[in-house]
Short mmCIF file of C-alpha atoms and ligand atoms in Angstrom, two decimals:
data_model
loop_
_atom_site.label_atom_id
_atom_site.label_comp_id
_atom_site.label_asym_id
_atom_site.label_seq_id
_atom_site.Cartn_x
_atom_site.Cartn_y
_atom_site.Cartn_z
CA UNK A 12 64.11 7.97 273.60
CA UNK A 13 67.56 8.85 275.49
CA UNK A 14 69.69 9.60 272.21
CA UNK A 15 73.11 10.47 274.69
CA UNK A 16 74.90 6.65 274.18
CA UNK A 17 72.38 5.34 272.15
CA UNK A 18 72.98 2.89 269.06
CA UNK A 19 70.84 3.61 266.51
CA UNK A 20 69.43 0.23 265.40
CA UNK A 21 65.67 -0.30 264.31
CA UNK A 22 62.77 2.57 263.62
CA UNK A 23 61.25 0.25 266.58
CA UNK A 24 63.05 2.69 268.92
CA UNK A 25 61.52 6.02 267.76
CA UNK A 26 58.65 7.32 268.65
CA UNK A 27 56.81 10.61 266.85
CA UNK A 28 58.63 13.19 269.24
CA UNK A 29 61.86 11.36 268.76
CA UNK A 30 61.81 12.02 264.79
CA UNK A 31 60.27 15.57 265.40
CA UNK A 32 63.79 16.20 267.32
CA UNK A 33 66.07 15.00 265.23
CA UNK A 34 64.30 16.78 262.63
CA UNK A 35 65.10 20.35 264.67
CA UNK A 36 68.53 19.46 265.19
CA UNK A 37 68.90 18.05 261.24
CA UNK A 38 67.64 22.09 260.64
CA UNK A 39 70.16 24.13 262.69
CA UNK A 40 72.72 21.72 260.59
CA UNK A 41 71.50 23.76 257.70
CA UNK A 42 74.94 26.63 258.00
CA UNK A 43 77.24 23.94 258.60
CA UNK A 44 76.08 21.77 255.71
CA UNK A 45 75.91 25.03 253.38
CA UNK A 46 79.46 25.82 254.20
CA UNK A 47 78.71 29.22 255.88
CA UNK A 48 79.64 28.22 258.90
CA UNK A 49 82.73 25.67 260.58
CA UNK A 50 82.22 24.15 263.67
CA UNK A 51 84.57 22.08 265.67
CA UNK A 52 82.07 20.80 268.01
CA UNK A 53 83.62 17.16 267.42
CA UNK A 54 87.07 17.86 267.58
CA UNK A 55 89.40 14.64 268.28
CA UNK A 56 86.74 12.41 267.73
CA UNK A 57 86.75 9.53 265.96
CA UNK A 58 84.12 7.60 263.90
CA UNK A 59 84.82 3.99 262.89
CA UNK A 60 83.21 3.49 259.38
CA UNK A 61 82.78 -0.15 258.30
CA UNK A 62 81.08 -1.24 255.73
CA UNK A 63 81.16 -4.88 254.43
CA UNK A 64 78.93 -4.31 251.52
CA UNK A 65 79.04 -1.96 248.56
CA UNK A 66 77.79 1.39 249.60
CA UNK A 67 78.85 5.14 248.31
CA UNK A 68 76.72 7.55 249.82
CA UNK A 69 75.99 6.16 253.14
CA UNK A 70 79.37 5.58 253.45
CA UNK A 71 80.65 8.87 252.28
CA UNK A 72 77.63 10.66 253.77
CA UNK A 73 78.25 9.33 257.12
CA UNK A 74 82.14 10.31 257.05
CA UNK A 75 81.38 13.52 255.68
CA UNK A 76 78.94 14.44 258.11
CA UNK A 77 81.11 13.13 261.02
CA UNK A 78 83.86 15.59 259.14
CA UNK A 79 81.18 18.80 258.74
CA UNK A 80 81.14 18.62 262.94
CA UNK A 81 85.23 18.54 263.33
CA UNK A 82 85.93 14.79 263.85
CA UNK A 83 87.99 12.15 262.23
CA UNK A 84 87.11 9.18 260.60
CA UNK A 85 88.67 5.70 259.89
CA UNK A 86 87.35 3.25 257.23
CA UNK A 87 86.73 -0.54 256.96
CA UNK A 88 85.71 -1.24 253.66
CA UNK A 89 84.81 -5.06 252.66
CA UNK A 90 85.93 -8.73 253.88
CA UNK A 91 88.80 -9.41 252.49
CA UNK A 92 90.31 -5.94 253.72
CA UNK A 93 89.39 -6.59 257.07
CA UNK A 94 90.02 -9.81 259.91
CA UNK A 95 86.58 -11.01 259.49
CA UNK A 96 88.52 -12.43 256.57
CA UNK A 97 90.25 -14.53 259.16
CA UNK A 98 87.81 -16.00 260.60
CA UNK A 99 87.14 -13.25 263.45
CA UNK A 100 83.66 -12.98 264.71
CA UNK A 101 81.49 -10.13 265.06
CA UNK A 102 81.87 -9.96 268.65
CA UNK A 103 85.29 -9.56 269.27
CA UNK A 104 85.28 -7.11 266.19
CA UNK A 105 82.99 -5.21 267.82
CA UNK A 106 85.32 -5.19 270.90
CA UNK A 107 88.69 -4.22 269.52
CA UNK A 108 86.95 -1.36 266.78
CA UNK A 109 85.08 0.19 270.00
CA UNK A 110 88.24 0.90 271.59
CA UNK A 111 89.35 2.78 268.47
CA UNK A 112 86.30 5.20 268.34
CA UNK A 113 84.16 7.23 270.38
CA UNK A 114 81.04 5.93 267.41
CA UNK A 115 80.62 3.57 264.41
CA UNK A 116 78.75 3.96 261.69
CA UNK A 117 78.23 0.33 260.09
CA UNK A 118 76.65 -1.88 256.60
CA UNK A 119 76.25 -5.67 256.30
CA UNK A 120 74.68 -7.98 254.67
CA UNK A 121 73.10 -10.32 257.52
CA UNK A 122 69.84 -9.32 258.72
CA UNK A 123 70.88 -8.91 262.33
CA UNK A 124 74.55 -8.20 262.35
CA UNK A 125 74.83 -5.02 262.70
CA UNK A 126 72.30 -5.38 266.54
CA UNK A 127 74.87 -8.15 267.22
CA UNK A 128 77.98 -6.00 266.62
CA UNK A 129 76.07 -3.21 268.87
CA UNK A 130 75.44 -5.90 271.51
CA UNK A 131 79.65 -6.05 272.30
CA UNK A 132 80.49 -2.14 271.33
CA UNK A 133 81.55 -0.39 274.03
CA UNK A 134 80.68 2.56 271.66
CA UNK A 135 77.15 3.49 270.18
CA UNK A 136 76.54 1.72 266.78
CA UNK A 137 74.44 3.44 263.78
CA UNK A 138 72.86 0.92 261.23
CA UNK A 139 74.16 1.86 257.56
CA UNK A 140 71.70 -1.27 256.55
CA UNK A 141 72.02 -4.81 257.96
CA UNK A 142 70.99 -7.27 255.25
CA UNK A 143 67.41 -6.35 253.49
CA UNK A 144 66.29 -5.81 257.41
CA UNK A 145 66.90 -2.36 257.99
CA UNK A 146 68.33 1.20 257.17
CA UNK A 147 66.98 3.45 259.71
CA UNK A 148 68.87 6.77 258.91
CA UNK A 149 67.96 6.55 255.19
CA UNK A 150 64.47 6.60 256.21
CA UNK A 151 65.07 9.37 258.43
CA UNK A 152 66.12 11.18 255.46
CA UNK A 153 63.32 10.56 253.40
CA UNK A 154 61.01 11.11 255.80
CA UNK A 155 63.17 14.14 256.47
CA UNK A 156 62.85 14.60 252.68
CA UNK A 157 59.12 14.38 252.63
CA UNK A 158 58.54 17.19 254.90
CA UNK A 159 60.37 19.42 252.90
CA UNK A 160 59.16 19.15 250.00
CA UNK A 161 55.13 18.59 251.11
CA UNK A 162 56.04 22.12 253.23
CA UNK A 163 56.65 23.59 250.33
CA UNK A 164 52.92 22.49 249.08
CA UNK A 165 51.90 23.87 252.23
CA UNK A 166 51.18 20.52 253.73
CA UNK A 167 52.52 18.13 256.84
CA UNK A 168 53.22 14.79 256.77
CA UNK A 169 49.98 13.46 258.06
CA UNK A 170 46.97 12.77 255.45
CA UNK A 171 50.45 11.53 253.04
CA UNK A 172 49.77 9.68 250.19
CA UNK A 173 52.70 7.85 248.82
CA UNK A 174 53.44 4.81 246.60
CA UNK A 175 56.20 2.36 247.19
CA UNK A 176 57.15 1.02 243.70
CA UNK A 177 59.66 -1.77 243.27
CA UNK A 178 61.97 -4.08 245.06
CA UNK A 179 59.39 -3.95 248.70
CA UNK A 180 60.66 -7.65 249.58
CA UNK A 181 64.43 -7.03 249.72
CA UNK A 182 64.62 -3.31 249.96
CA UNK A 183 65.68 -2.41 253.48
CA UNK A 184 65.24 1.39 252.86
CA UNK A 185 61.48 1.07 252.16
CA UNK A 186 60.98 -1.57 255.29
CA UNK A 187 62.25 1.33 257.50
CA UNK A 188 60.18 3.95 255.48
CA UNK A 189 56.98 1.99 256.34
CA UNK A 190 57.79 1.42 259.76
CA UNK A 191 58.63 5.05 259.84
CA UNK A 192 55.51 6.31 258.80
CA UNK A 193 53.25 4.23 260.73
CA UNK A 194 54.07 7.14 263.47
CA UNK A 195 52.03 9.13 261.70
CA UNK A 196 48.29 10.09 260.90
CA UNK A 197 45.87 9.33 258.02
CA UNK A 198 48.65 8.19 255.91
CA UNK A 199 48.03 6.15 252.74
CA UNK A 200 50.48 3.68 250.74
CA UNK A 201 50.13 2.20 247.56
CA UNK A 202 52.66 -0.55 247.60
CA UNK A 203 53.61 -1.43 244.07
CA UNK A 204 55.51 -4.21 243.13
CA UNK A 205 55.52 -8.19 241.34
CA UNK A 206 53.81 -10.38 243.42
CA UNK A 207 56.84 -12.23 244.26
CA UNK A 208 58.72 -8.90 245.58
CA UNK A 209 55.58 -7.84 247.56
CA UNK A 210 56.39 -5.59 250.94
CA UNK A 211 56.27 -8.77 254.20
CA UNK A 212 53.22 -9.18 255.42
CA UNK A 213 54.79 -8.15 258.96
CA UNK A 214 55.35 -4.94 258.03
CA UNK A 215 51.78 -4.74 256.10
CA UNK A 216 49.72 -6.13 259.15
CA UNK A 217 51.99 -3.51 261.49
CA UNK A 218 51.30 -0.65 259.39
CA UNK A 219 47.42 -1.65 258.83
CA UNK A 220 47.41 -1.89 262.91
CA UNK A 221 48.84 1.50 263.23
CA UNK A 222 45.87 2.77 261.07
CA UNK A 223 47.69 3.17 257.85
CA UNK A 224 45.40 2.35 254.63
CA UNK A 225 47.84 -0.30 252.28
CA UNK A 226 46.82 -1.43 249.41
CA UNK A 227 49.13 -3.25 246.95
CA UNK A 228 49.00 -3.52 243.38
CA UNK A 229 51.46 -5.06 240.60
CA UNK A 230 50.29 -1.95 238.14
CA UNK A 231 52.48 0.90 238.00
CA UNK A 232 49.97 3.39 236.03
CA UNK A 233 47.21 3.18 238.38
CA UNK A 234 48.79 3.37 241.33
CA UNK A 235 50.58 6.82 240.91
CA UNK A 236 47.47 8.40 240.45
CA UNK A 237 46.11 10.15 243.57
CA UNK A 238 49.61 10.29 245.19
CA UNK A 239 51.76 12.97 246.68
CA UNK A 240 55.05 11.22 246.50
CA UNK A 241 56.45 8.68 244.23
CA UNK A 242 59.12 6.52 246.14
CA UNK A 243 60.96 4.32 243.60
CA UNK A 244 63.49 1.55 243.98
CA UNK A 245 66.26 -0.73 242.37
CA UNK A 246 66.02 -4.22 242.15
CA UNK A 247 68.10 -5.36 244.71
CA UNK A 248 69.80 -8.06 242.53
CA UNK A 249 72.70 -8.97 245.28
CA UNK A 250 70.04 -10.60 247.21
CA UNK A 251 68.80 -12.69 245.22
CA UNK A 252 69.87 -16.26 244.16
CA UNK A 253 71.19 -15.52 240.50
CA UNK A 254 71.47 -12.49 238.27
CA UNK A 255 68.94 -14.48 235.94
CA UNK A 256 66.30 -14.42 238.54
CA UNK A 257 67.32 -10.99 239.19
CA UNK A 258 66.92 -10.43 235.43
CA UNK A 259 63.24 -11.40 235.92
CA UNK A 260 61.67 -8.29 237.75
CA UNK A 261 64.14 -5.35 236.23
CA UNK A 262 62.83 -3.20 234.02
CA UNK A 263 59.03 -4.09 235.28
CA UNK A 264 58.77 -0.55 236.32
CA UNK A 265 59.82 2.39 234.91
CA UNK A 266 59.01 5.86 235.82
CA UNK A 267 59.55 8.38 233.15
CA UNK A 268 58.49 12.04 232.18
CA UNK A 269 55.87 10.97 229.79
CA UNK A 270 54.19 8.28 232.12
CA UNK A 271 54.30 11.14 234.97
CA UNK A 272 52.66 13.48 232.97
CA UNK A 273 50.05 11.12 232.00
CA UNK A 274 49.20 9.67 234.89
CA UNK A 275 50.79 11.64 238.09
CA UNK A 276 48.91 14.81 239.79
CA UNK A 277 50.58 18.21 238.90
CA UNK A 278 53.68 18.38 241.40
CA UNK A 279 54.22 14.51 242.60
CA UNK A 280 57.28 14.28 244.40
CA UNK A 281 59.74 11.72 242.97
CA UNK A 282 62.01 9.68 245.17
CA UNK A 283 64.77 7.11 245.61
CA UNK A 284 67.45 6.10 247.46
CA UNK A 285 69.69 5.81 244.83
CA UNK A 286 71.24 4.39 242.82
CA UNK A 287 69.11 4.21 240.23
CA UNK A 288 69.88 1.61 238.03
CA UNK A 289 70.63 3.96 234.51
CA UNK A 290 71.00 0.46 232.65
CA UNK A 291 68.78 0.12 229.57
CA UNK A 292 67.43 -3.20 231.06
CA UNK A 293 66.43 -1.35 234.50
CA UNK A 294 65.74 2.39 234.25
CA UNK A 295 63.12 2.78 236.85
CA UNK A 296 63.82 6.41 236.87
CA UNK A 297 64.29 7.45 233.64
CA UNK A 298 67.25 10.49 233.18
CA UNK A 299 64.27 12.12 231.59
CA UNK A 300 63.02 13.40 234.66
CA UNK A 301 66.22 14.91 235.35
CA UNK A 302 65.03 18.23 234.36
CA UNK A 303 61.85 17.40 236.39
CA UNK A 304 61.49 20.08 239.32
CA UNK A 305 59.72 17.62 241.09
CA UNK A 306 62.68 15.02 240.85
CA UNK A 307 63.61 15.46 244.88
CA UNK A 308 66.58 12.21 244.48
CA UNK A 309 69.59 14.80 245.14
CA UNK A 310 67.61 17.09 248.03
CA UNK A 311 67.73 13.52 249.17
CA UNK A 312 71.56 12.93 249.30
CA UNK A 313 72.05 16.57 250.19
CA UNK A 314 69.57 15.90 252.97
CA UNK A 315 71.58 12.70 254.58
CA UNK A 316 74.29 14.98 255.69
CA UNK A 317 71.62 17.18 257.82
CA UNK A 318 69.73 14.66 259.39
CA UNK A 319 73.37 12.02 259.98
CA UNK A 320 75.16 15.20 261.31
CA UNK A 321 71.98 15.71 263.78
CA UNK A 322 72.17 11.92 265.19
CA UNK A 323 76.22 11.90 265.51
CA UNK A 324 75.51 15.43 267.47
CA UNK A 325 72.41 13.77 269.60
CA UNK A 326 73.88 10.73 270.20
CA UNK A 327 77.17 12.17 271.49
CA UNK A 328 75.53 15.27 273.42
CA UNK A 329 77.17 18.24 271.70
CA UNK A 330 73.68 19.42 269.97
CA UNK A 331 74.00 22.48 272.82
CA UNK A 332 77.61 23.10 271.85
CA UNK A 333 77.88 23.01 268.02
CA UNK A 334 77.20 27.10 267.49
CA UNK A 335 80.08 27.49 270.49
CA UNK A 336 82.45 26.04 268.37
CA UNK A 337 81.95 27.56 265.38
CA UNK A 338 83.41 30.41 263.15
CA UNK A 339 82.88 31.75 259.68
CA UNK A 340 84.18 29.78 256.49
CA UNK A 341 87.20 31.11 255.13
CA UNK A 342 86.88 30.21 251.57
CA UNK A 343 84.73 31.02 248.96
CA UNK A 344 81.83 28.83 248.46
CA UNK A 345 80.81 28.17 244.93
CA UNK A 346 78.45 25.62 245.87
CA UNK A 347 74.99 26.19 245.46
CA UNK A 348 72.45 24.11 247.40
C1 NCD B 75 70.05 1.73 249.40
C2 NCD B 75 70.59 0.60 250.25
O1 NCD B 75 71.81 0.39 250.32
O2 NCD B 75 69.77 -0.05 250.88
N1 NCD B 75 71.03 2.68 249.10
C3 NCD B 75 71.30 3.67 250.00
O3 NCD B 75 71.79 3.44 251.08
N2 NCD B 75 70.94 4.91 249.66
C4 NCD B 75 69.22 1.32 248.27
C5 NCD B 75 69.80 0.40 247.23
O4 NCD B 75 70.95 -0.03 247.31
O5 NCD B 75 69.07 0.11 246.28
#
């Protein structure tokens, strides 16, 4: 894929190569991230962040990462704040916001919107999740994630064997996963959930014809089993009807330290998207595992900032010119990564 100009919509548009490079670039983001190094690659540019749902790290990841390469951003955040309040559709949104950035980094809650609002940009468009439909850089991330932490096992990402435990209906960071993966060889997934949240049989029958072996269970015990990675998920209550129905499926798995060692192999990754829901009704990962080495949910956040600073860099052209514009840090970092 051309990534100069591009919106970044759908896992549809990547092919293997495509994640391999924005994998590279996500690694020479590594100084930058760390705080050894300032570049000012993006100086004077501006990234239009709106996001008309809740969101914290996407949000901030996004902005910071658009910061980490020398450019501004300015926010959106919700309806009521914005003219879509008003009555003001997508389109001409879309119209006046692109004139006021050189990107946009964007969340909604209708499947659909956020391809719409790309269709009148005049700017490229990066999906922060559109409904339960997508979140293509989150998967990125994992996948990103993933990699790591099975090269640390001394393993790639082909022969993976992960289980998908949770929300798979409504959770837009797993449909991307999935679609993500199916780029890949001799991968396995154990898709966990109630029968009523099951993963849509699209996405099943598209990974199954890519040669992925699914299976799907509603047992959380068995399934973790022979696994490499554990990839949990909240309930995604704002989608459904009521908080009662909601109410139904929270709690029905939970993941903590003395389940894993039961029933997990020595060293199964653990991931999430976050957040977690910590409340005593949900827990699905328990703070238990906090102290888990295998617990990879904050490599995760730390990872969004490599692999979002790699696609603002590819999809504005500067990948080339970021180590130009750089210099030494000036402070003292206390941060440890
Ligand atoms: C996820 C999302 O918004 O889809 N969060 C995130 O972006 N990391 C997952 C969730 O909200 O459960």
């Amino acid at each position: 894929m051309q990534f100069a100009g591009s919106h970044i919509l759908s896992i549809a548009q990547f092919q293997r190569h495509d994640v391999e490079r924005v994998f590279q670039v996500a690694d020479r983001m590594r100084p930058y991230a760390h705080r050894e190094r300032v570049t000012k690659v993006l100086d004077g540019a501006i990234l239009g962040a709106m996001f008309f749902e809740p969101s914290t790290r996407t949000r901030v990841s996004f902005g910071a990462a658009f910061n980490l390469l020398g450019g501004e951003v300015r926010e959106t955040t919700g309806f009521e704040m914005s003219a879509i309040a008003k009555g003001e559709s997508l389109y001409d949104t879309a119209r006046v916001l692109s004139g006021y950035s050189d990107v946009i980094a964007m969340r909604h809650p209708q499947e659909g919107s956020v391809a719409e609002f790309a269709a009148a940009s005049r700017v490229p468009v990066l999906n922060g999740g559109d409904g339960s439909n997508e979140h293509p850089t989150q998967a990125l991330l994992d996948l990103y994630t993933i990699r790591q932490e099975l090269a640390a096992r001394g393993r790639g990402i082909d022969q993976l064997r992960i289980a998908m435990v949770g929300d798979l209906r409504y959770g837009r960071t797993v449909h991307s996963l999935c679609k993500l993966l199916c780029l890949f060889d001799g991968v396995q997934v154990m898709l966990v959930s109630p029968l009523e949240l099951r993963m849509p049989e699209d996405i099943v029958e598209q990974m199954r014809a890519a040669g992925l072996q699914v299976e799907e269970s509603d047992a959380l015990e068995a399934s973790i089993r022979h696994v490499d990675i554990v990839y949990s998920t909240r309930i995604q209550e704002e989608r459904f009807a009521s908080r009662q129905e909601a109410d139904l499926y929270r709690g029905r798995f939970r993941l903590n330290q003395a389940i894993y060692t039961e029933h997990c192999e020595p060293n199964t990754v653990i991931m999430h998207p976050l957040p977690r829901d910590s409340r005593a009704t949900a827990r699905e990962l328990d703070e238990d595992l906090n102290d888990n080495p295998n617990l990879a949910i904050f490599r995760q956040t730390d990872n969004g900032m490599l692999v979002r600073m790699a696609l603002f860099a590819l999809v504005l052209d500067v990948v080339e010119q970021v180590d130009r514009h750089a210099r030494d840090v000036n402070w003292y970092t206390a941060r440890r990564f």
